[in-house]
Tab-separated table of C-alpha atoms in Angstrom:
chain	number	residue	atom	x	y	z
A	1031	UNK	CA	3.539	21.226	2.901
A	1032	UNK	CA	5.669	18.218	2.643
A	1033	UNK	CA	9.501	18.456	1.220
A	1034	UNK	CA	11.210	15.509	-0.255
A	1035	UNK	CA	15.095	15.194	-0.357
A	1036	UNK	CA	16.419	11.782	-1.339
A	1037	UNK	CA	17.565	11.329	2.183
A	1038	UNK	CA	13.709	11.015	2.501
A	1039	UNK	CA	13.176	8.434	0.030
A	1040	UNK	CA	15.981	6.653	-1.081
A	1041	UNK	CA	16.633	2.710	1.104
A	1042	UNK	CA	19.649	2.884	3.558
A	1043	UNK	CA	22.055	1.288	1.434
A	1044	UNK	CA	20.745	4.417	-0.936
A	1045	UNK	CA	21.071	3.090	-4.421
A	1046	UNK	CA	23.236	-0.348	-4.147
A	1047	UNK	CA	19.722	-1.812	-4.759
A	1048	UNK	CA	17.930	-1.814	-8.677
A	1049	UNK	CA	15.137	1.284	-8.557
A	1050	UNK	CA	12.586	1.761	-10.886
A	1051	UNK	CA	10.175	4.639	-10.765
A	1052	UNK	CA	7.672	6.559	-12.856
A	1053	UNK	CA	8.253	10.325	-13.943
A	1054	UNK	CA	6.071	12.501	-15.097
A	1055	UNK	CA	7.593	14.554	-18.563
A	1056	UNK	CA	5.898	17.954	-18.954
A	1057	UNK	CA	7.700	18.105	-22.604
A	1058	UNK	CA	6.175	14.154	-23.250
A	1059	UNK	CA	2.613	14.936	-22.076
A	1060	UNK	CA	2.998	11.273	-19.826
A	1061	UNK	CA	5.243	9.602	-17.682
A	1062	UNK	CA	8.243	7.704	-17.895
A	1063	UNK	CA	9.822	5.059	-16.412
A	1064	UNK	CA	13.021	5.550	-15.164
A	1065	UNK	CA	15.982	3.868	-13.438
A	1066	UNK	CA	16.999	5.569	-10.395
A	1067	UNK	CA	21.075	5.761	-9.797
A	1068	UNK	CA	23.745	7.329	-8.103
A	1069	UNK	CA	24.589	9.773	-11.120
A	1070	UNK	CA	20.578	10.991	-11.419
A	1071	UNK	CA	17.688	9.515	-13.158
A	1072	UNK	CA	17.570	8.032	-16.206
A	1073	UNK	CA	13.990	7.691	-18.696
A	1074	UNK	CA	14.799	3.924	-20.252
A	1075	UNK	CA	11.040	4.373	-21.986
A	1076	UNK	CA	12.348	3.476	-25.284
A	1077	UNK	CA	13.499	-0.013	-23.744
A	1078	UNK	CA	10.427	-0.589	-21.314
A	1079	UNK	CA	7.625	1.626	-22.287
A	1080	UNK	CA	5.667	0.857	-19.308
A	1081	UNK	CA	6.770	-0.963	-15.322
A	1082	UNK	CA	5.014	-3.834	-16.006
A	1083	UNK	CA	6.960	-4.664	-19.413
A	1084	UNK	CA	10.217	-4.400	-17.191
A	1085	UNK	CA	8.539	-6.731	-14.919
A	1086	UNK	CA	7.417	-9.299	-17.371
A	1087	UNK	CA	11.254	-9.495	-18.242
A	1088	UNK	CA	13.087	-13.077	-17.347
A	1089	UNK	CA	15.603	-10.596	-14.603
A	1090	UNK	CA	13.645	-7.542	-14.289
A	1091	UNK	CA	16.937	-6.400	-11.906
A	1092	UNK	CA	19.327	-7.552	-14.791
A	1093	UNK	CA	17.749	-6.121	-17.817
A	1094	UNK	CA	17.444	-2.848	-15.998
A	1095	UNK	CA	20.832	-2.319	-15.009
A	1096	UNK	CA	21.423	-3.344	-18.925
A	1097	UNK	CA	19.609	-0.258	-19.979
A	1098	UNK	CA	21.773	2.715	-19.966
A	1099	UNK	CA	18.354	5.423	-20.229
A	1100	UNK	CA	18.827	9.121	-20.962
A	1101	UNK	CA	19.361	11.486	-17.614
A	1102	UNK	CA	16.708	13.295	-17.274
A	1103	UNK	CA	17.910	14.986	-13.612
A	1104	UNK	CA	18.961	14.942	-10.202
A	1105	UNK	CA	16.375	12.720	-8.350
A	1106	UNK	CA	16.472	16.068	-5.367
A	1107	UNK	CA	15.425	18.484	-7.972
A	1108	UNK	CA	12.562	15.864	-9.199
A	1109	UNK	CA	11.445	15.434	-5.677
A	1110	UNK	CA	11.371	18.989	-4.319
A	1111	UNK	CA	9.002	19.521	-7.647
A	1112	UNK	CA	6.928	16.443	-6.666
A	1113	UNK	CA	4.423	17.966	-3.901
A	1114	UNK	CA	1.550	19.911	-5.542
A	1115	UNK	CA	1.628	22.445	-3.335
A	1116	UNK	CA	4.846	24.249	-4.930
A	1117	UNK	CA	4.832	22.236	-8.094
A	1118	UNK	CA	6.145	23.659	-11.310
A	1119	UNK	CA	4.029	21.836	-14.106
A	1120	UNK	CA	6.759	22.497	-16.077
A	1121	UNK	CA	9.164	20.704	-15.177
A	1122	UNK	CA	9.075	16.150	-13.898
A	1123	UNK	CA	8.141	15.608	-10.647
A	1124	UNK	CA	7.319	11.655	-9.263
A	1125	UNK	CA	4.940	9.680	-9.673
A	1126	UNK	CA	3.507	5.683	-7.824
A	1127	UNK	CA	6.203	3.039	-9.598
A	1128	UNK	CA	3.281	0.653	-11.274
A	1129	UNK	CA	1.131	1.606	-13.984
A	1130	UNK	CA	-0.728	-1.133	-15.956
A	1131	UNK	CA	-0.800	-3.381	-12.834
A	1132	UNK	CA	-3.863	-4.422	-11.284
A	1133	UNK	CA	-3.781	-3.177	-7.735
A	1134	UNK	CA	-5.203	-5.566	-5.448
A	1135	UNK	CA	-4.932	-5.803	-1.402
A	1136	UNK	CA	-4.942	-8.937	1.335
A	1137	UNK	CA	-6.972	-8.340	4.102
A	1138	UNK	CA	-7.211	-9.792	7.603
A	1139	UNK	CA	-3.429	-11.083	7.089
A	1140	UNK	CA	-2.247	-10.061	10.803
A	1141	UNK	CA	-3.499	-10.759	13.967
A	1142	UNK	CA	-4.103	-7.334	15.563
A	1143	UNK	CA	-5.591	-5.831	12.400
A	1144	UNK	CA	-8.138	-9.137	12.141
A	1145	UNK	CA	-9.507	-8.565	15.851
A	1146	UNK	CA	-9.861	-4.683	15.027
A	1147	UNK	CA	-11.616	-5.894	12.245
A	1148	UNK	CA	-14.102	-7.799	14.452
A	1149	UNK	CA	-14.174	-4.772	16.559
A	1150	UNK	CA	-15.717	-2.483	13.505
A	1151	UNK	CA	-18.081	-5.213	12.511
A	1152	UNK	CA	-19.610	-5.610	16.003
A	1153	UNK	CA	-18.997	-1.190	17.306
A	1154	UNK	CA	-20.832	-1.119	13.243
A	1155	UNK	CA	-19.051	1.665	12.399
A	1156	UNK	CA	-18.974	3.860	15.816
A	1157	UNK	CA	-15.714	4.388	17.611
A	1158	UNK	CA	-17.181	5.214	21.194
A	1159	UNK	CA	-18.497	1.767	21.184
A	1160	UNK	CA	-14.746	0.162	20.089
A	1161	UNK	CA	-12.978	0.144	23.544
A	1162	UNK	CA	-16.056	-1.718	25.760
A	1163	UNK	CA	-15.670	-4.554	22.337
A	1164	UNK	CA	-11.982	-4.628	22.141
A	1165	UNK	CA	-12.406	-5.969	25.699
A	1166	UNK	CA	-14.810	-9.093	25.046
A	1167	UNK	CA	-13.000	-10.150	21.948
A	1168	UNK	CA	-10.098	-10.252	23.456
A	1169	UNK	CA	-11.645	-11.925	26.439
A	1170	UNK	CA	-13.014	-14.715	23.874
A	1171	UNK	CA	-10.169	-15.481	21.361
A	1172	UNK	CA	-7.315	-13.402	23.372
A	1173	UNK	CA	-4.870	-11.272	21.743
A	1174	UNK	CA	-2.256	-13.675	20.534
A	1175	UNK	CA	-3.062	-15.662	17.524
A	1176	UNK	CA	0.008	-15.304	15.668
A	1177	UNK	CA	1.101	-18.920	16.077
A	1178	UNK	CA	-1.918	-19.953	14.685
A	1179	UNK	CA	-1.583	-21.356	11.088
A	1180	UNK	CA	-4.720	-20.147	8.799
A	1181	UNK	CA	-6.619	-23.434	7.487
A	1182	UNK	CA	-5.096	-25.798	10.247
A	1183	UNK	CA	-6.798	-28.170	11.875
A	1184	UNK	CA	-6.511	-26.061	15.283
A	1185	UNK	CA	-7.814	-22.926	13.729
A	1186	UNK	CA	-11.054	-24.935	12.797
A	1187	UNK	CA	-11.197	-26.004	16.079
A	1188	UNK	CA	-11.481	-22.554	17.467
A	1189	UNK	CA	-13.933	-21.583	15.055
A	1190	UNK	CA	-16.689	-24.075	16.030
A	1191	UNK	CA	-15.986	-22.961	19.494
A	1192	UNK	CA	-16.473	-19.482	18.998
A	1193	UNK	CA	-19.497	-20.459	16.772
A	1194	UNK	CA	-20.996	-22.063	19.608
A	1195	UNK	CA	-20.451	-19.095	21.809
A	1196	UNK	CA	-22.297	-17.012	19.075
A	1197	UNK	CA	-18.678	-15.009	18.399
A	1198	UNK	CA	-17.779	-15.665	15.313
A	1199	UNK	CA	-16.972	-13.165	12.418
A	1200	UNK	CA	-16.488	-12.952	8.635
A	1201	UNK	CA	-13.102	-11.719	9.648
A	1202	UNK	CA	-12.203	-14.562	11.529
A	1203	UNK	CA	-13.287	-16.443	8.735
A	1204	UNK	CA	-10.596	-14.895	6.530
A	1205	UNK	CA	-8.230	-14.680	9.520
A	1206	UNK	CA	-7.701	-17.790	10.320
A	1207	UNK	CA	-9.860	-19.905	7.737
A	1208	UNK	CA	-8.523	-21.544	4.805
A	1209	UNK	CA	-9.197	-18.769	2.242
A	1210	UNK	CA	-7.607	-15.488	1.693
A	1211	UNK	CA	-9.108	-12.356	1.128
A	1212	UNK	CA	-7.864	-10.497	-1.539
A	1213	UNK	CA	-9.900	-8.040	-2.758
A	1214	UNK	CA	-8.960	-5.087	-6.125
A	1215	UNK	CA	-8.255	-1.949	-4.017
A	1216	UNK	CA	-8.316	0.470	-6.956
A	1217	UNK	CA	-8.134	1.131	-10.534
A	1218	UNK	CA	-5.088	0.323	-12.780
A	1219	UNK	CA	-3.266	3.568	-12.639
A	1220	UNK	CA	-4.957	5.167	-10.091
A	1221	UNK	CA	-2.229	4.981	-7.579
A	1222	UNK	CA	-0.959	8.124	-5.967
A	1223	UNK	CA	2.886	8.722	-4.917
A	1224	UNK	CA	5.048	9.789	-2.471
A	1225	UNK	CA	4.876	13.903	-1.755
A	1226	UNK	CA	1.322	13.723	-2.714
A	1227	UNK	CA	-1.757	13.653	-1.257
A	1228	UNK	CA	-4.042	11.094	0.005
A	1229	UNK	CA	-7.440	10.678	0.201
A	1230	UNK	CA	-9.797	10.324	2.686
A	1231	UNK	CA	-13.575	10.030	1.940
A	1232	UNK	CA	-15.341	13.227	3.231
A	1233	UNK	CA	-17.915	11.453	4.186
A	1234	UNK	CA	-15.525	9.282	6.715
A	1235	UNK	CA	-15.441	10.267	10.346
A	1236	UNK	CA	-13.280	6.932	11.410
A	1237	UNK	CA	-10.330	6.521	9.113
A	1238	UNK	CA	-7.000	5.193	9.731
A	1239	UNK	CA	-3.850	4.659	7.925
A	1240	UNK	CA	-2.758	1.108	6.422
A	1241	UNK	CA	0.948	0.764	6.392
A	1242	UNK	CA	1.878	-2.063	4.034
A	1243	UNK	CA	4.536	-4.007	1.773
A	1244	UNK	CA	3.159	-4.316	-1.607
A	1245	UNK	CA	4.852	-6.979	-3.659
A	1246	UNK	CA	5.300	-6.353	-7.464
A	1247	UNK	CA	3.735	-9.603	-9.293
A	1248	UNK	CA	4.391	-10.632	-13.541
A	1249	UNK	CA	1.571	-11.784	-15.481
A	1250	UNK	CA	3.543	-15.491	-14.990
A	1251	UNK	CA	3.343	-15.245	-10.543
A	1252	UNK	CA	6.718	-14.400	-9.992
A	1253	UNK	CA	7.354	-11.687	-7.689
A	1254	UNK	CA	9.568	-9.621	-8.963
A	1255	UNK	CA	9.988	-6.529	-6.128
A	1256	UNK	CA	8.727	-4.785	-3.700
A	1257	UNK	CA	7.595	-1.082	-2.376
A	1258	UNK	CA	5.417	0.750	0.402
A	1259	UNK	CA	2.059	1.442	0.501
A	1260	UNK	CA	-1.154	2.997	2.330
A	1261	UNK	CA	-3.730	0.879	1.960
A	1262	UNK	CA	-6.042	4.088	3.348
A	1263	UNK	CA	-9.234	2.498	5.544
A	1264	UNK	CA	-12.748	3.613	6.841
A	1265	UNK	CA	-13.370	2.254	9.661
A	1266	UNK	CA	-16.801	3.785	10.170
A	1267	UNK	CA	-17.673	2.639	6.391
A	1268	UNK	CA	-16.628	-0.966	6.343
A	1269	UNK	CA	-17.937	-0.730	9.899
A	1270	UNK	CA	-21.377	-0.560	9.456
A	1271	UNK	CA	-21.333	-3.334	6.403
A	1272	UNK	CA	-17.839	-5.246	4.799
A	1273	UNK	CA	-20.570	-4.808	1.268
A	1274	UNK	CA	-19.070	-1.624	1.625
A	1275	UNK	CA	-15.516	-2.233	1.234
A	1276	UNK	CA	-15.477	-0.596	-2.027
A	1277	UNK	CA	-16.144	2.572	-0.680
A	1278	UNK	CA	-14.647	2.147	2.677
A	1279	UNK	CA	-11.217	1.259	-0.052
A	1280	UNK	CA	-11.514	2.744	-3.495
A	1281	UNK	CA	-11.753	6.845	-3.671
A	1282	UNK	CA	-9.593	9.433	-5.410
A	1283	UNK	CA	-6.367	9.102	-3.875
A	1284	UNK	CA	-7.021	6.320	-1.448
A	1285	UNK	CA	-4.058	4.218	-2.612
A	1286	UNK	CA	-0.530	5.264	-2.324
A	1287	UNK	CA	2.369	3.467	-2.991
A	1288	UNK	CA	5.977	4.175	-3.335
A	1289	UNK	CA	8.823	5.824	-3.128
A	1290	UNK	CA	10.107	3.253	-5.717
A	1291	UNK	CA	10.009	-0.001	-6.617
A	1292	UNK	CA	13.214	-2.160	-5.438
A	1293	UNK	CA	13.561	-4.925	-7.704
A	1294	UNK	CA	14.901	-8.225	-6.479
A	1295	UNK	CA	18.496	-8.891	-6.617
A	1296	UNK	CA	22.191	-9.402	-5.083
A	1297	UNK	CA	21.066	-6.857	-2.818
A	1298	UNK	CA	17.192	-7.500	-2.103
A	1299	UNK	CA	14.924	-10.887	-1.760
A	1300	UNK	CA	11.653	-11.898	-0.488
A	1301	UNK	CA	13.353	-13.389	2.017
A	1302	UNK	CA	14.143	-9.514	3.160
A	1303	UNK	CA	10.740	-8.407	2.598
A	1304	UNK	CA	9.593	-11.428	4.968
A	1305	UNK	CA	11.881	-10.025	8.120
A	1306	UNK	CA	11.266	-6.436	7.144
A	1307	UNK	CA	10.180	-4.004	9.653
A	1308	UNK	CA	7.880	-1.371	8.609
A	1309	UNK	CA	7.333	1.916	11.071
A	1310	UNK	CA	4.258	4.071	10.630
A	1311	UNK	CA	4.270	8.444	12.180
A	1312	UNK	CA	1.501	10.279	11.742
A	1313	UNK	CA	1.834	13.672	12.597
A	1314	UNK	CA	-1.005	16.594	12.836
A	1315	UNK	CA	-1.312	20.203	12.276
A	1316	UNK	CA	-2.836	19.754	15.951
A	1317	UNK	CA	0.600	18.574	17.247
A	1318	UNK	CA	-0.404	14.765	18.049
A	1319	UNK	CA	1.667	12.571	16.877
A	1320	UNK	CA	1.079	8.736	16.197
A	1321	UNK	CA	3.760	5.970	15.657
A	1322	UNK	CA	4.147	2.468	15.759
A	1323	UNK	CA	6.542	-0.146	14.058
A	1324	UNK	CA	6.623	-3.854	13.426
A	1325	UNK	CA	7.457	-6.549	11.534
A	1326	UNK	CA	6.203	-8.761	8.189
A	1327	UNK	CA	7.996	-11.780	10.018
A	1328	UNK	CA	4.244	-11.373	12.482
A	1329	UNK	CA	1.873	-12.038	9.151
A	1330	UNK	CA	-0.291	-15.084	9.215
A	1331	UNK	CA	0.219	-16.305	5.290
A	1332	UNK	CA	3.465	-16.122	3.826
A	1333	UNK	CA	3.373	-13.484	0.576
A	1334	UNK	CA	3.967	-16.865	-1.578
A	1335	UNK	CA	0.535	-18.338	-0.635
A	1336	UNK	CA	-1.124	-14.437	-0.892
A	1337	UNK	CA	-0.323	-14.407	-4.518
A	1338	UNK	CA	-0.628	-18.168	-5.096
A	1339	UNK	CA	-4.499	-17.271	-4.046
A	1340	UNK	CA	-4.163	-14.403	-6.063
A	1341	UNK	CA	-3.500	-15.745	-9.723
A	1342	UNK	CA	-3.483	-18.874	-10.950
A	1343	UNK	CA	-5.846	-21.284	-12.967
A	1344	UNK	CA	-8.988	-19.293	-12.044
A	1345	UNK	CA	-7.513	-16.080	-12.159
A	1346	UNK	CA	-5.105	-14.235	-14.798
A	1347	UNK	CA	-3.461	-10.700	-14.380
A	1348	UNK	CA	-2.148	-10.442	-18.368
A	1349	UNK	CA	-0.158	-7.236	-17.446
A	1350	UNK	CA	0.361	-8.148	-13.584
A	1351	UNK	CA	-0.360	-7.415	-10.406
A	1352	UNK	CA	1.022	-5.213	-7.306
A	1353	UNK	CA	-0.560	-7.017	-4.140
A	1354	UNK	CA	-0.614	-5.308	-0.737
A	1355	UNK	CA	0.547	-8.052	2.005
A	1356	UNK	CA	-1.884	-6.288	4.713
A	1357	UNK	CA	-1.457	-4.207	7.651
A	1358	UNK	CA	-0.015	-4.907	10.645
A	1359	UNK	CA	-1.120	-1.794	12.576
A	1360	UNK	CA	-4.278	-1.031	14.101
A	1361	UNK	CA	-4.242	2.669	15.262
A	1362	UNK	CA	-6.454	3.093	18.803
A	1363	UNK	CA	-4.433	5.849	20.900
A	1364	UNK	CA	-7.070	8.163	21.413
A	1365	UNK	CA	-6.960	11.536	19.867
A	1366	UNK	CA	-9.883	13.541	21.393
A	1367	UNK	CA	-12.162	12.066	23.440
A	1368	UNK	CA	-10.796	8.748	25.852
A	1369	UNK	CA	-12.024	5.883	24.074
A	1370	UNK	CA	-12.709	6.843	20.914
A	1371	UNK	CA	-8.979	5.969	19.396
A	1372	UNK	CA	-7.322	7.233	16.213
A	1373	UNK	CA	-8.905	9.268	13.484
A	1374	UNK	CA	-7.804	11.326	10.872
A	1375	UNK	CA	-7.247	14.874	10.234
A	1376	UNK	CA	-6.723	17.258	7.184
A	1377	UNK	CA	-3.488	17.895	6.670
A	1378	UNK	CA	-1.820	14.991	8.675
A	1379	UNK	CA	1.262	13.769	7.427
A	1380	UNK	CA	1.928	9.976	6.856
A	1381	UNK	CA	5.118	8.815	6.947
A	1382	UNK	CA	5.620	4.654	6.205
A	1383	UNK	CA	9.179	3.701	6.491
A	1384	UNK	CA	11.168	0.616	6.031
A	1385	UNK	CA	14.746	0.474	5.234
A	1386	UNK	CA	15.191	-1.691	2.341
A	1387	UNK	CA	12.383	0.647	0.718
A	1388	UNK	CA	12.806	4.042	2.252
A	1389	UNK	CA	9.877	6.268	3.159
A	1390	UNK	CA	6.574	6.545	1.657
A	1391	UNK	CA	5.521	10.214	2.795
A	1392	UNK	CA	1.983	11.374	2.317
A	1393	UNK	CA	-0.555	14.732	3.279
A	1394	UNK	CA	-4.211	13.416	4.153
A	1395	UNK	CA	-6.829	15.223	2.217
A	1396	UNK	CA	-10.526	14.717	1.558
A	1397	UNK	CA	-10.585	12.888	-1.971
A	1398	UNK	CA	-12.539	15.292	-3.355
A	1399	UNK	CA	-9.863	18.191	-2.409
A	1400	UNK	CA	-7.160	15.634	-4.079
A	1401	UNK	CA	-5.955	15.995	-7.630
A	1402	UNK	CA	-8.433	14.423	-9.575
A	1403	UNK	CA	-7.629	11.240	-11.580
A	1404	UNK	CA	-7.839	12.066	-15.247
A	1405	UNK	CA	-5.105	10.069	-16.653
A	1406	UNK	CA	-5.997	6.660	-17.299
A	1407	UNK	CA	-4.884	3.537	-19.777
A	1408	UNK	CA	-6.403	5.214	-22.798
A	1409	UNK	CA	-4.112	8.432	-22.192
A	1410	UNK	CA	-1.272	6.516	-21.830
A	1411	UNK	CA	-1.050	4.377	-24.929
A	1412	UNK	CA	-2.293	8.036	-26.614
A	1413	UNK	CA	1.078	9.209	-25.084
A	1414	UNK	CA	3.235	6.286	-25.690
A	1415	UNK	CA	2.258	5.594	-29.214
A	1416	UNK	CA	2.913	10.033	-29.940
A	1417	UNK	CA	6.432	9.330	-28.722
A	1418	UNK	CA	6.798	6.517	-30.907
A	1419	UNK	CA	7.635	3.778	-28.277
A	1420	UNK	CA	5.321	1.288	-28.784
């Protein structure tokens, strides 16, 4: 069971930064979204009925700290109700901080995570077959490309040279070609959040964590913060065909993001989120523990040109958009047998930590052993529009 303190949550500079979260009120029947401060947590529905209202604000940051809110508690005694495990239904516990925000992902946006990519496609979805792989790609396009700009004229030049050597991949192609891929992870409001669990189809016998930044996007482009999330994978699934990226991606529970959202302001800038380093422990009921840490500064497309290729002329977001930058990890220690790297088990706990954004904790379940989705966009204006705040 996991237990949540705000030591566990909060960014090292605690709450200098501006908050925002989502809290769900037994005595509302729906959530609320609240400001999170050094004297507790405060519901400021009445002003922004939903995140992405804040967001479409002119200063998110400013018109939060405006907003005085109602206290509705101590953000401990919110958090220790959060897990389901021991959670009183009675009384708020925490929730992802978007709501009507589309949730979409970048893929193939770091180096590492675009040659395990080509490993999948070629092993098609079998992890014995990964390690003997790993090897020749590396051999053919070695296991530095960091330097090299996506859509440059040297980047084309190693892709008709890898064509010719018959090595060339669809991931490449969105590694290092021109064109991003961003892809719609999961359904508006579907996100889980910190102290709950994540899913993992049961179906999946090659699964791995995605530790991400997810910038917070208006319905104009601007980004307007930032938090963690788990961009869950199946490697065995998108393995055998990348047509099945919606299932290897989208299940109950397969996207979590939080603890909060940090707004940008004095204290907090894209320019922060571009240095940040992001650390990744998974621990198991079986005692193995996995960790690794590194840094945004390593992506191959800056976040401006990820959501540039996100919205635009071709493509609106009305209520905005919360945009996962990609991972930067690539799990392959070995956990059983040699060779056969990382996969998941029940009951391991995800921890993704950065310190401008604190620690996005998760317990790995199959989705179908998750709580089930059953509150969606109808049930929320049904709940905003009873409490009279629309």
């Amino acid at each position: 069971m996991i237990s949540l303190t705000p030591r566990d949550v909060l960014p090292e500079d605690a709450t200098a930064g501006t908050l925002v979260g989502r809290v769900w009120l037994p005595q509302a029947g729906g959530p609320a979204v609240v400001a999170v401060r050094d004297d507790g947590v405060f519901d400021v529905t009445a002003r922004f009925p939903t995140v992405s209202a804040l967001c479409e604000e002119r200063d998110p940051a400013a018109a939060l700290r405006a907003t005085k809110g109602e206290r509705i508690g101590d953000l401990d005694a919110i958090l220790a109700n959060t897990p389901p495990d021991g959670r009183d239904s009675t009384r708020p516990y925490l929730l992802a901080p978007v709501d009507l925000q589309v949730l979409k992902a970048a893929g193939v946006t770091f180096a590492i995570s675009m040659l395990e990519r080509v490993i999948e496609e070629r092993a098609r979805g079998n992890p014995s077959s990964a390690e003997a792989i790993r090897k020749e790609v590396v051999r053919l396009v070695g296991d530095d490309l960091s330097k090299l700009k996506p859509g440059s004229a040297e980047a084309a030049r190693l892709k008709q040279v890898l064509i010719e050597q018959n090595a060339w991949s669809q991931y490449l192609e969105v590694g290092i070609g021109p064109d991003a891929e961003v892809f719609t992870k999961a359904p508006t409001l579907s996100s889980v959040g910190t102290g709950m669990d994540a899913g993992l189809h049961p179906k999946s016998t090659w699964n791995n964590p995605e530790p991400e930044v997810v910038l917070v996007v208006s319905s104009t482009g601007q980004i307007v913060g930032a938090a963690l999330g788990n961009d869950v994978n199946l490697r065995d699934f998108e393995g055998r065909s990348a047509l099945l990226l919606s299932k290897a991606k989208d299940n109950n529970a397969s996207c979590a993001i939080g603890p909060l959202l940090r707004l940008f302001d004095q204290t907090f800038s894209l320019d922060d989120v571009r240095t940040m380093d992001v650390g990744l422990t998974v621990t198991g009921a079986d005692g193995f523990v996995l960790e690794g840490h590194s840094s945004i500064s390593k992506i191959s497309r800056d976040p401006t040109d990820l959501v540039a290729q996100t919205i635009g002329p071709v493509h609106q977001y009305p209520d905005g958009f919360a945009l996962f930058l990609g991972t930067m990890f690539a799990p392959v220690k070995d956990r059983d047998a040699k060779g056969e790297g990382f996969t998941h088990k029940r009951d391991d706990i995800v921890t993704i930590a950065a310190p401008q954004l604190g620690k996005l904790v998760n317990r790995m379940r199959g989705s179908d052993e998750c709580e089930p989705w059953t509150f969606g966009v109808s049930a929320l204006m049904k709940s905003l529009a009873q409490r009279k705040v629309l």
